[in-house]
Coordinates of C-alpha atoms (C1' of nucleotides) in Angstrom, one line a residue:
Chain N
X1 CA 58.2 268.5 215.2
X2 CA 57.8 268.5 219.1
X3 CA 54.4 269.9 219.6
X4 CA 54.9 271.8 223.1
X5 CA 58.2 273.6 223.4
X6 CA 56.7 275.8 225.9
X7 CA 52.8 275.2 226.2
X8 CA 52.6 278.9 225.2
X9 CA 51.8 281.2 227.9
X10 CA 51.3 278.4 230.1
X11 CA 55.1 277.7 230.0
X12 CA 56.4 281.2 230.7
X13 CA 54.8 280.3 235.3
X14 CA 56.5 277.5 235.2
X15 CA 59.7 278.0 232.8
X16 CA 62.2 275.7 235.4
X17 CA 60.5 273.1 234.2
X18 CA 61.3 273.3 230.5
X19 CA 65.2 272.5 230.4
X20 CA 65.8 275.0 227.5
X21 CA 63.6 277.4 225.3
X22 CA 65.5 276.1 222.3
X23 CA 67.8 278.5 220.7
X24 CA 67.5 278.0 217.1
X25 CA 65.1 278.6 214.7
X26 CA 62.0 281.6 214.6
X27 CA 60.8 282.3 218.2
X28 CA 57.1 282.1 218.4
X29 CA 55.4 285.7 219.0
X30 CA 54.7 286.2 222.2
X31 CA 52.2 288.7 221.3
X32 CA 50.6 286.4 219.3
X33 CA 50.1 284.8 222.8
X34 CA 48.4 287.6 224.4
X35 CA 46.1 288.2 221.0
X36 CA 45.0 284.3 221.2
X37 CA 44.2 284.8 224.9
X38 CA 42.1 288.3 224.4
X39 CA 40.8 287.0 221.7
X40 CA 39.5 283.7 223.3
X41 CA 38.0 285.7 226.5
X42 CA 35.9 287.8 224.3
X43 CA 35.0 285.0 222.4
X44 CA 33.3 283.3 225.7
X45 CA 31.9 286.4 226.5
X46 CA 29.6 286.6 223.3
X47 CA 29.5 282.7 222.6
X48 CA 29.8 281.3 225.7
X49 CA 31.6 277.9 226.3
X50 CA 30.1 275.4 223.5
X51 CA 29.8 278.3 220.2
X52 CA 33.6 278.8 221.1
X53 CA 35.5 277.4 218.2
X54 CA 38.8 277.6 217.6
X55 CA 38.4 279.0 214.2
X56 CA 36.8 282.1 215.2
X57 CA 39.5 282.8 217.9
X58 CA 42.1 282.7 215.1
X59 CA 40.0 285.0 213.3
X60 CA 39.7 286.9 215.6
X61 CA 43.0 286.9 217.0
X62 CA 44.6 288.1 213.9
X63 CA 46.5 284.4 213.0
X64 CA 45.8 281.4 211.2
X65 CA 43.9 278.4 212.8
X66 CA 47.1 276.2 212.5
X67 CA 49.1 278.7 214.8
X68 CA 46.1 278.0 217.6
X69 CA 46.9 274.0 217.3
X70 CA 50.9 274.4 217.5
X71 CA 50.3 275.7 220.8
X72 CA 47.5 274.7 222.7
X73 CA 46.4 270.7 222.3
X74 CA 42.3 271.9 222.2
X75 CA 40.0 274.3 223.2
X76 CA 40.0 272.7 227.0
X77 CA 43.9 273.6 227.5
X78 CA 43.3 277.3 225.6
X79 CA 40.6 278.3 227.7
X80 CA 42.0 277.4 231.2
X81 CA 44.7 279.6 230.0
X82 CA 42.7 282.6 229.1
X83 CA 40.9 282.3 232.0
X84 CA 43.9 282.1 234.2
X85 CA 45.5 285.3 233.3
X86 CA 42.0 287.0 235.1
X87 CA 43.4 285.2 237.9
X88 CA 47.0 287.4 238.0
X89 CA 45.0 290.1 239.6
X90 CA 44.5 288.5 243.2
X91 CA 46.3 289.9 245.6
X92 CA 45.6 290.3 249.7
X93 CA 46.6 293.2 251.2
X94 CA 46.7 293.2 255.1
X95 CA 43.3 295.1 256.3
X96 CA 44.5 294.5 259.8
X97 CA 41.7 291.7 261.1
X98 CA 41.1 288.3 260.1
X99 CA 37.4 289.2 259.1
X100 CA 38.6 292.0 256.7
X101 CA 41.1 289.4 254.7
X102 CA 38.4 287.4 254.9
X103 CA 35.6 289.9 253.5
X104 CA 38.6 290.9 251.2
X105 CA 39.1 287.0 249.7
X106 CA 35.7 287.1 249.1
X107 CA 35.0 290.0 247.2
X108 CA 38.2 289.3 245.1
X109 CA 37.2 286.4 243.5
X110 CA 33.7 287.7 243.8
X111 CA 35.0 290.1 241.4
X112 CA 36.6 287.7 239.3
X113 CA 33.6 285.5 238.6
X114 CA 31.2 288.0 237.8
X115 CA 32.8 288.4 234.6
X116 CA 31.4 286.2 232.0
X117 CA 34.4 285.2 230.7
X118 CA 34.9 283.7 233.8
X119 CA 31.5 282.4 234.3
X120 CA 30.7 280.5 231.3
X121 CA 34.4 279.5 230.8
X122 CA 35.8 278.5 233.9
X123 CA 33.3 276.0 235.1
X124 CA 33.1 274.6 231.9
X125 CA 37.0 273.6 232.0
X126 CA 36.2 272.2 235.7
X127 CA 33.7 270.2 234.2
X128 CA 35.6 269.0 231.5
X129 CA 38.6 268.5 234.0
X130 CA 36.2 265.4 235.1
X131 CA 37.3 263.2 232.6
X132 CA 40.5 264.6 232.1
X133 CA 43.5 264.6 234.9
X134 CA 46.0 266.4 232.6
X135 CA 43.3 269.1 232.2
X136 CA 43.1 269.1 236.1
X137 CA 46.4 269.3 237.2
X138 CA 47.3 272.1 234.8
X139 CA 43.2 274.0 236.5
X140 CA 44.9 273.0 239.6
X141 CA 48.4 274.8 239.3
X142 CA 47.3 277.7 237.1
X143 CA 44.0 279.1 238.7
X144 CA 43.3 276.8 242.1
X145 CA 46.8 277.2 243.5
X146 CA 47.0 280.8 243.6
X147 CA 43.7 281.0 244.9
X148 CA 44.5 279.1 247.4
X149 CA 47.7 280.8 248.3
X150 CA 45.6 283.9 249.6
X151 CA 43.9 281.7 251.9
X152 CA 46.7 280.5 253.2
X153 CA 48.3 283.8 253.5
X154 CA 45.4 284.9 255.3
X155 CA 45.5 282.0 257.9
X156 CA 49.5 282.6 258.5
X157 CA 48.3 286.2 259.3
X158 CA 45.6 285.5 262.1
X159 CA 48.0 283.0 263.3
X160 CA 50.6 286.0 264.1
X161 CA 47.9 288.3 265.0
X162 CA 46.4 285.9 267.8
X163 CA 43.4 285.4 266.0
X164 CA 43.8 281.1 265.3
X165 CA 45.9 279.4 267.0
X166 CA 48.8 278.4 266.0
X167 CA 49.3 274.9 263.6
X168 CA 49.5 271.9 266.4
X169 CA 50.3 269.0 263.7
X170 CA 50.9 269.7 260.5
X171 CA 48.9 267.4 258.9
X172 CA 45.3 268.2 260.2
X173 CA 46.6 271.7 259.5
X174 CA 46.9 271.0 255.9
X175 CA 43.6 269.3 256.3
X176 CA 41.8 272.2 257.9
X177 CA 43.2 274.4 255.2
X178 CA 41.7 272.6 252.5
X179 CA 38.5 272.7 254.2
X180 CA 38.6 276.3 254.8
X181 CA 39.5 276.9 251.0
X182 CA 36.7 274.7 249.9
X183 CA 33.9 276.3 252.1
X184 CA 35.4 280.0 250.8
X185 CA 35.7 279.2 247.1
X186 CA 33.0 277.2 246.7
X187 CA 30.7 278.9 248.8
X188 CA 31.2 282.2 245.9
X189 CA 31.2 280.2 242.9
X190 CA 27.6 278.7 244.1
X191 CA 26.3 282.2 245.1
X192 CA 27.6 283.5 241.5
X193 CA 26.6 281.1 239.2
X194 CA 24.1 278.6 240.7
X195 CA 22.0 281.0 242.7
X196 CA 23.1 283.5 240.1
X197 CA 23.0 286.4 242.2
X198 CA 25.8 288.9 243.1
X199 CA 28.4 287.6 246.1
X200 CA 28.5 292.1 247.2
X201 CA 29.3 293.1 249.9
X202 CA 26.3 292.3 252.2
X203 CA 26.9 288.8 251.8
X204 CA 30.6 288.9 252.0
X205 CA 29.7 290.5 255.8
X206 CA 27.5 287.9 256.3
X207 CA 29.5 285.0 254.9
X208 CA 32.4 286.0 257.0
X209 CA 30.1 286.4 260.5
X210 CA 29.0 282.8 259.5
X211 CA 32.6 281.2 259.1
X212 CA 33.9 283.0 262.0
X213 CA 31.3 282.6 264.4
X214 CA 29.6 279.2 262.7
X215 CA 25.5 278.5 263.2
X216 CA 25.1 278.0 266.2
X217 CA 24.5 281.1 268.5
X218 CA 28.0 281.7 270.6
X219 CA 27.3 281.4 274.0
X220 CA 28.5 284.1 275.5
Chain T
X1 CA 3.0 271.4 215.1
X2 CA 4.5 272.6 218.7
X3 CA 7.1 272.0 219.7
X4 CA 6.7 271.0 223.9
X5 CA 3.2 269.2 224.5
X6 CA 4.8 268.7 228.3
X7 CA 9.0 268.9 227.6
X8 CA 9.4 265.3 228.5
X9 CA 9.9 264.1 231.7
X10 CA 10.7 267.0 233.1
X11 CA 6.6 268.1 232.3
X12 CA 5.2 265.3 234.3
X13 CA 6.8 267.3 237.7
X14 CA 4.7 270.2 237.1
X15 CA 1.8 269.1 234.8
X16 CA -0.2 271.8 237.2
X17 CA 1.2 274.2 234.1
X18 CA 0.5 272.4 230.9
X19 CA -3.3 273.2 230.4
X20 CA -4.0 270.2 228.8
X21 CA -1.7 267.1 228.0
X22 CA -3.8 266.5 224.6
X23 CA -5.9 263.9 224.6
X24 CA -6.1 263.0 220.5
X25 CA -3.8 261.5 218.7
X26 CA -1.0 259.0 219.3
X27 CA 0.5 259.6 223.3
X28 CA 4.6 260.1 223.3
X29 CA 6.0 256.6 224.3
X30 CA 6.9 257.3 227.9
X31 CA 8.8 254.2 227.9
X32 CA 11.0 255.9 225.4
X33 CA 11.4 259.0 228.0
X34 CA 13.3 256.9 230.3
X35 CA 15.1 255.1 227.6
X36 CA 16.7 258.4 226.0
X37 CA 17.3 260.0 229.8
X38 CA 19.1 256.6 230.6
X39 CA 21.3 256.5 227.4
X40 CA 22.1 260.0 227.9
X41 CA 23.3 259.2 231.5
X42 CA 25.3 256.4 230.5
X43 CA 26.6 258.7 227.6
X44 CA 27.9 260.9 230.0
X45 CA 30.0 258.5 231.6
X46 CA 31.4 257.0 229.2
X47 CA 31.9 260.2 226.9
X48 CA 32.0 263.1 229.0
X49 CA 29.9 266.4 228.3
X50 CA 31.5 267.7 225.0
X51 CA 32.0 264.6 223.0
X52 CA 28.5 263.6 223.5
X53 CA 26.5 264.1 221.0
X54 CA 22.5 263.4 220.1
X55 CA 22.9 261.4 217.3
X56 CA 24.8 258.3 219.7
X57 CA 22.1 258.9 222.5
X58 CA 19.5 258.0 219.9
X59 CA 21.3 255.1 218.6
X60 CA 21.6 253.7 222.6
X61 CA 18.1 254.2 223.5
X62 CA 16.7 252.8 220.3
X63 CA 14.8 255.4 219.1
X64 CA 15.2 257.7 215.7
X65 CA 17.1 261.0 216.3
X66 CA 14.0 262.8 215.2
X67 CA 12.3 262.0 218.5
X68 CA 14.9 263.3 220.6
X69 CA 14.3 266.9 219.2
X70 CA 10.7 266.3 219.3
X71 CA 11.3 266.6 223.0
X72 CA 14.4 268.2 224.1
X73 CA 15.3 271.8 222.5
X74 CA 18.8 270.5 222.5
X75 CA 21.8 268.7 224.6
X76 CA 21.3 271.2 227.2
X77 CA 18.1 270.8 228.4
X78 CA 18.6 267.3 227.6
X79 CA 21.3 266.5 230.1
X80 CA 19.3 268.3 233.0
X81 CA 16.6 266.4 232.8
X82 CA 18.6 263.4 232.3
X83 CA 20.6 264.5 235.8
X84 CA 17.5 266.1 237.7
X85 CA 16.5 262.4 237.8
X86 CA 20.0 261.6 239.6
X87 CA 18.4 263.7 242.7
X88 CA 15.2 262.2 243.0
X89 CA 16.8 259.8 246.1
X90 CA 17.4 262.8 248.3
X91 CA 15.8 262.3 251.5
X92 CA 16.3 263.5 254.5
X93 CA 15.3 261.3 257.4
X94 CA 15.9 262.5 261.1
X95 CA 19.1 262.1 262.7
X96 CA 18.2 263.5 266.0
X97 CA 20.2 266.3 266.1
X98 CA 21.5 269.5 263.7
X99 CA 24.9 268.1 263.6
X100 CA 23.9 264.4 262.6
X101 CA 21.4 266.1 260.2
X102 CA 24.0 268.5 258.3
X103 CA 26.2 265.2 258.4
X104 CA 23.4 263.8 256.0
X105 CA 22.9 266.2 254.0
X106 CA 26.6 266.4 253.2
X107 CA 26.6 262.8 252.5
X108 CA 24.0 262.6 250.2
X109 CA 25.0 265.4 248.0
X110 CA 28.3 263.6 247.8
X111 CA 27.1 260.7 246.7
X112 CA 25.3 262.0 244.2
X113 CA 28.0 263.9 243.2
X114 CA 30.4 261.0 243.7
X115 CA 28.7 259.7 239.7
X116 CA 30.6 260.5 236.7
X117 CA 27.8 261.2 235.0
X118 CA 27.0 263.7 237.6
X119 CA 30.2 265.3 238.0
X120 CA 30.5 265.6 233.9
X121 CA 26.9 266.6 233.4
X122 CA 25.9 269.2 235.8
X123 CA 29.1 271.2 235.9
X124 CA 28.8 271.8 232.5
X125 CA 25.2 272.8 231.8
X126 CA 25.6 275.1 235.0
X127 CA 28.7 276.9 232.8
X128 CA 26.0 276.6 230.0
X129 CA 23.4 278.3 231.8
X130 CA 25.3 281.5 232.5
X131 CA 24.2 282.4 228.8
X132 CA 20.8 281.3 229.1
X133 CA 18.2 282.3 231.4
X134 CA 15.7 279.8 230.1
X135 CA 18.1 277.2 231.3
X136 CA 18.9 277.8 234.6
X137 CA 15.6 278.1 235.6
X138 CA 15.3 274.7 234.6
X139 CA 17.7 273.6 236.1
X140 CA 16.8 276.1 239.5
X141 CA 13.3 274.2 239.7
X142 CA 14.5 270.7 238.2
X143 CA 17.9 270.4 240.9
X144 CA 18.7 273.4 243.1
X145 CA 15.3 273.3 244.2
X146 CA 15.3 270.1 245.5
X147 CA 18.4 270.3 247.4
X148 CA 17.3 273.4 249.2
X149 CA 14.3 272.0 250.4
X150 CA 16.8 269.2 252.6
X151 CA 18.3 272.5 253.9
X152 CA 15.6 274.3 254.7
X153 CA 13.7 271.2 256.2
X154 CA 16.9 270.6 258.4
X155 CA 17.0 273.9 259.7
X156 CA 13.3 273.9 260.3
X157 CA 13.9 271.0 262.6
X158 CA 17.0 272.4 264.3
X159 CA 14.7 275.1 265.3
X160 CA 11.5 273.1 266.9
X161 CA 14.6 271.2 268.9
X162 CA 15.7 274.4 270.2
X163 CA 19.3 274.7 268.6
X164 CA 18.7 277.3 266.6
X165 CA 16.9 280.5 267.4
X166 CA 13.2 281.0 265.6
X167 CA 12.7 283.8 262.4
X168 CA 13.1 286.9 263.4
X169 CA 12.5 288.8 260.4
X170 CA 10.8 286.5 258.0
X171 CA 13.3 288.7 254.9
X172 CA 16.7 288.1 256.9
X173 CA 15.8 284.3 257.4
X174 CA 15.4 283.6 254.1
X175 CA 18.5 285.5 252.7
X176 CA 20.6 283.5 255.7
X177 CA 18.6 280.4 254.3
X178 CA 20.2 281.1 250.7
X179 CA 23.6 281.5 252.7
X180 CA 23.7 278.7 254.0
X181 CA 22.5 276.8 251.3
X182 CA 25.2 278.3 248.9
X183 CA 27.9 277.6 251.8
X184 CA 26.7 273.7 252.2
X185 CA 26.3 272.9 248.7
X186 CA 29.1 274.8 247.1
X187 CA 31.5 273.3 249.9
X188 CA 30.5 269.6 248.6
X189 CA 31.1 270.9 245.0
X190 CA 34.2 272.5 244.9
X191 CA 35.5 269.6 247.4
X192 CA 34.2 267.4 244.8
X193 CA 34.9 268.7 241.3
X194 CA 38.0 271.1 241.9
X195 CA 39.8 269.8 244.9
X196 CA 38.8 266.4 243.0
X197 CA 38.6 264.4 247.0
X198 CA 36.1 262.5 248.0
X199 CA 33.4 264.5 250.5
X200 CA 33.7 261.3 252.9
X201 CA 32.3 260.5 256.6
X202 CA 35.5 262.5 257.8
X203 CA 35.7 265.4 255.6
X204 CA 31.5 265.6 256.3
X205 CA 32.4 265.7 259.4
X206 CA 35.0 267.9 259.9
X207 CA 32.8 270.3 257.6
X208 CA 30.0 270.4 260.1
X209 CA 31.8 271.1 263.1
X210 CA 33.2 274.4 260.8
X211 CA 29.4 275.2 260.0
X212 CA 28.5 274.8 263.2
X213 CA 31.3 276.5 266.0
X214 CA 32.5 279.0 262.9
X215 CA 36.5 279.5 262.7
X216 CA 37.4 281.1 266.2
X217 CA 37.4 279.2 268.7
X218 CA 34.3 279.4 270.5
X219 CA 35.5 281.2 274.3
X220 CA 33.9 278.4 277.0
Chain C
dG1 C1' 76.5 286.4 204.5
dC2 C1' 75.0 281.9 204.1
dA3 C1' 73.1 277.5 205.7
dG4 C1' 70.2 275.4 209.1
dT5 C1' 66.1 275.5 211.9
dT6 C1' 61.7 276.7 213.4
dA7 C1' 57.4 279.5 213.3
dC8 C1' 54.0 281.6 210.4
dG9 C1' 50.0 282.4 207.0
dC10 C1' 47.3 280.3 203.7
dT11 C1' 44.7 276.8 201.5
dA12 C1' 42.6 272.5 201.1
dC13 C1' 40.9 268.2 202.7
dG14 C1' 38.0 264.0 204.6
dA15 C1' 35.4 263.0 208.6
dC16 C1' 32.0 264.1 211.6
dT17 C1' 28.0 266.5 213.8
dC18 C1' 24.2 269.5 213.6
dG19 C1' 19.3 270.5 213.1
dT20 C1' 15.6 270.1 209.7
dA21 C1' 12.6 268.2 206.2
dT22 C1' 10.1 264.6 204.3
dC23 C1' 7.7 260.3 204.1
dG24 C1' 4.9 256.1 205.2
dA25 C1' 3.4 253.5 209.1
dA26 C1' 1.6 253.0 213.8
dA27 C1' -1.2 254.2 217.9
dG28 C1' -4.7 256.2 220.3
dC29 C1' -9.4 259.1 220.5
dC30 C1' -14.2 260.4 218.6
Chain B
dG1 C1' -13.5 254.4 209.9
dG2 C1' -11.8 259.2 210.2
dC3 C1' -8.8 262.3 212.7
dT4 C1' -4.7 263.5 215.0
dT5 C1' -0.2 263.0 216.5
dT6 C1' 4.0 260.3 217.2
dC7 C1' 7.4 257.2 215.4
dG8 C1' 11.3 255.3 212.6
dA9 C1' 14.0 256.0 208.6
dT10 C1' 16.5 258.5 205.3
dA11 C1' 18.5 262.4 203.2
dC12 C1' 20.3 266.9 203.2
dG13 C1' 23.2 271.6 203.4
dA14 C1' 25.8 273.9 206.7
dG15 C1' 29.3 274.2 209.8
dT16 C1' 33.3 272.5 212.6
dC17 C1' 37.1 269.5 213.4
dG18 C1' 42.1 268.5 213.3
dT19 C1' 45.7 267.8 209.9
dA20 C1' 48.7 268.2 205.8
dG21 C1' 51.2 270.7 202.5
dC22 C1' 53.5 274.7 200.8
dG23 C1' 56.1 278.9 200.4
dT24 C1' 57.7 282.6 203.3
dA25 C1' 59.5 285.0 207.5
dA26 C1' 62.6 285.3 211.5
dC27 C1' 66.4 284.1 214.2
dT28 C1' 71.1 281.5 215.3
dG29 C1' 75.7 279.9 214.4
dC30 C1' 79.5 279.2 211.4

DNA sequence: GCAGTTACGCTACGACTCGTATCGAAAGCC
DNA sequence: GGCTTTCGATACGAGTCGTAGCGTAACTGC
């Protein structure tokens, strides 16, 4: 009995890769899926991270405990799934100015994190991850990759509009873009749960006038 | 019987609160403090956050299990105390300029961060301390604190050298103080932890020259 | 419609960890 | 020497883990 036919909902982004879904026998129930998943996000969110046991969320979830452990290999692999799904929601429509997508990236995960789901779950999977580089590639492809493609979206945009120039080699390009994602995300997910106070819009403003215009005073 | 005489080492930083350390009866071994923080460090590395538990920490540091929760509430408070001590080294000597100074402050947060038992410790109380108030002020005036004080001292500095412009409004340097701060040391995190690259001389500086000249390309 | 295959719910299980209680012995003050 | 507090050791009930076994349900292909 082949443990991971699919991964669960983690399968169905990435279905190229699994050469076939099998045709024979009961298909699992995909809203079983989407139960274990709810259930598990409001499981973090009157738990929190360590209390979460996988008991509860079959309990919760309407389903047997054995169901949770055909699909998901621990509590790690579960939650980076749960928490993933918030992450459908990002999108980055065009406001017209580099500083607006900017402000816009920001408040978008902004919005994402101040959910407690988010909070206690999220960096508790990165911190896991640590020790883990099957738990990081799948962080990496499920949640960091599409935040990352807003970034880069962004960047292609101010590119067209004259606002950055264009790439010169392609390398340091890739470079600079990692940079750029590191400062954004991480500079949010410090304001939100180490300095624990709200990443609004007052410091999206000023967060942007800083990356745009950096420390020092432009000269004018 | 109470609980915290002084909380373990974590008391003897601010022993200005504790009215009185007691002066009858038989003194906590204080070589015994360093012993369980030390097991618990090297716990972390070879265990990772979730599979450590108190019980092996006990049985490294030679002592009974019953003296750890003498101290220590539980594995949370534990493991910040245990880390805290990873950020006593922070210094910040003089570089000369704002740039080389940044540069260091970069560095040394990476290095510290560079640690396994860093990287799998702190992530996860932070996660932890989204659900607990108790605990992230601990960790605020046990960690965070002492990194800010390298940012603030460095910005201090860049303004008696005249490369950055003196407080205004004593209200808006503070909250561009906290910006900064989050932006600097959530940069070095998420590099660290989620993009899982090493915060190196050339990433540090690559990073700085972004703090410093912002996105656009300063006009000369 | 029947055989084959797989998922499901349910129950039960040993192993482990938790946090606490209890006890006698040890270490420091008055 | 008396008082107070900590220490090591052991034991304990409660809870969780991850797995196994079993009968049933769902879906496919002949």
């Amino acid at each position: 009995m082949p443990k991971p036919p699919g991964t669960a909902g983690y399968g169905r982004r990435m279905q190229s890769r699994s050469p076939a879904p099998r045709a024979t026998g009961r298909p699992r129930s995909t809203t079983a899926d989407t139960a274990i998943l709810a259930a598990t996000r409001e499981a973090l969110v009157e738990l929190g991270w360590s209390k979460l046991t996988l008991g509860d969320v079959a309990a919760r979830a309407g389903v047997a405990k054995t169901t949770l452990y055909r699909r998901w290999a621990g509590k790690n692999e579960l939650v980076v799934d749960a928490v993933a799904a918030l992450f459908d929601e990002l999108r980055l429509p065009d406001r017209g100015s580099l500083a607006a997508d900017i402000e816009g990236v920001v408040l978008q995960f902004a919005a994402i994190l101040a959910r407690p789901e988010a909070k206690s779950g999220l960096m508790a999977v990165i911190a896991e991850s640590t020790r883990d580089e099957a738990l990081r590639e799948r962080i990496r492809t499920s949640i960091v990759a599409r935040q990352k493609r807003l970034v880069l979206e962004g960047r292609t945009r101010a590119q067209s509009r004259g606002e950055l120039p264009p790439e010169q080699d392609p390398k340091t390009a890739a470079h600079t873009a990692d940079l750029i994602f590191d400062v954004v995300a991480g500079a949010v997910v410090h304001r939100t749960l180490v300095s624990a106070e709200p990443a609004d819009e007052t410091w999206a403003m000023a967060f942007t006038k800083l990356l745009l215009e950096g420390l020092k005073e432009t000269p004018r």
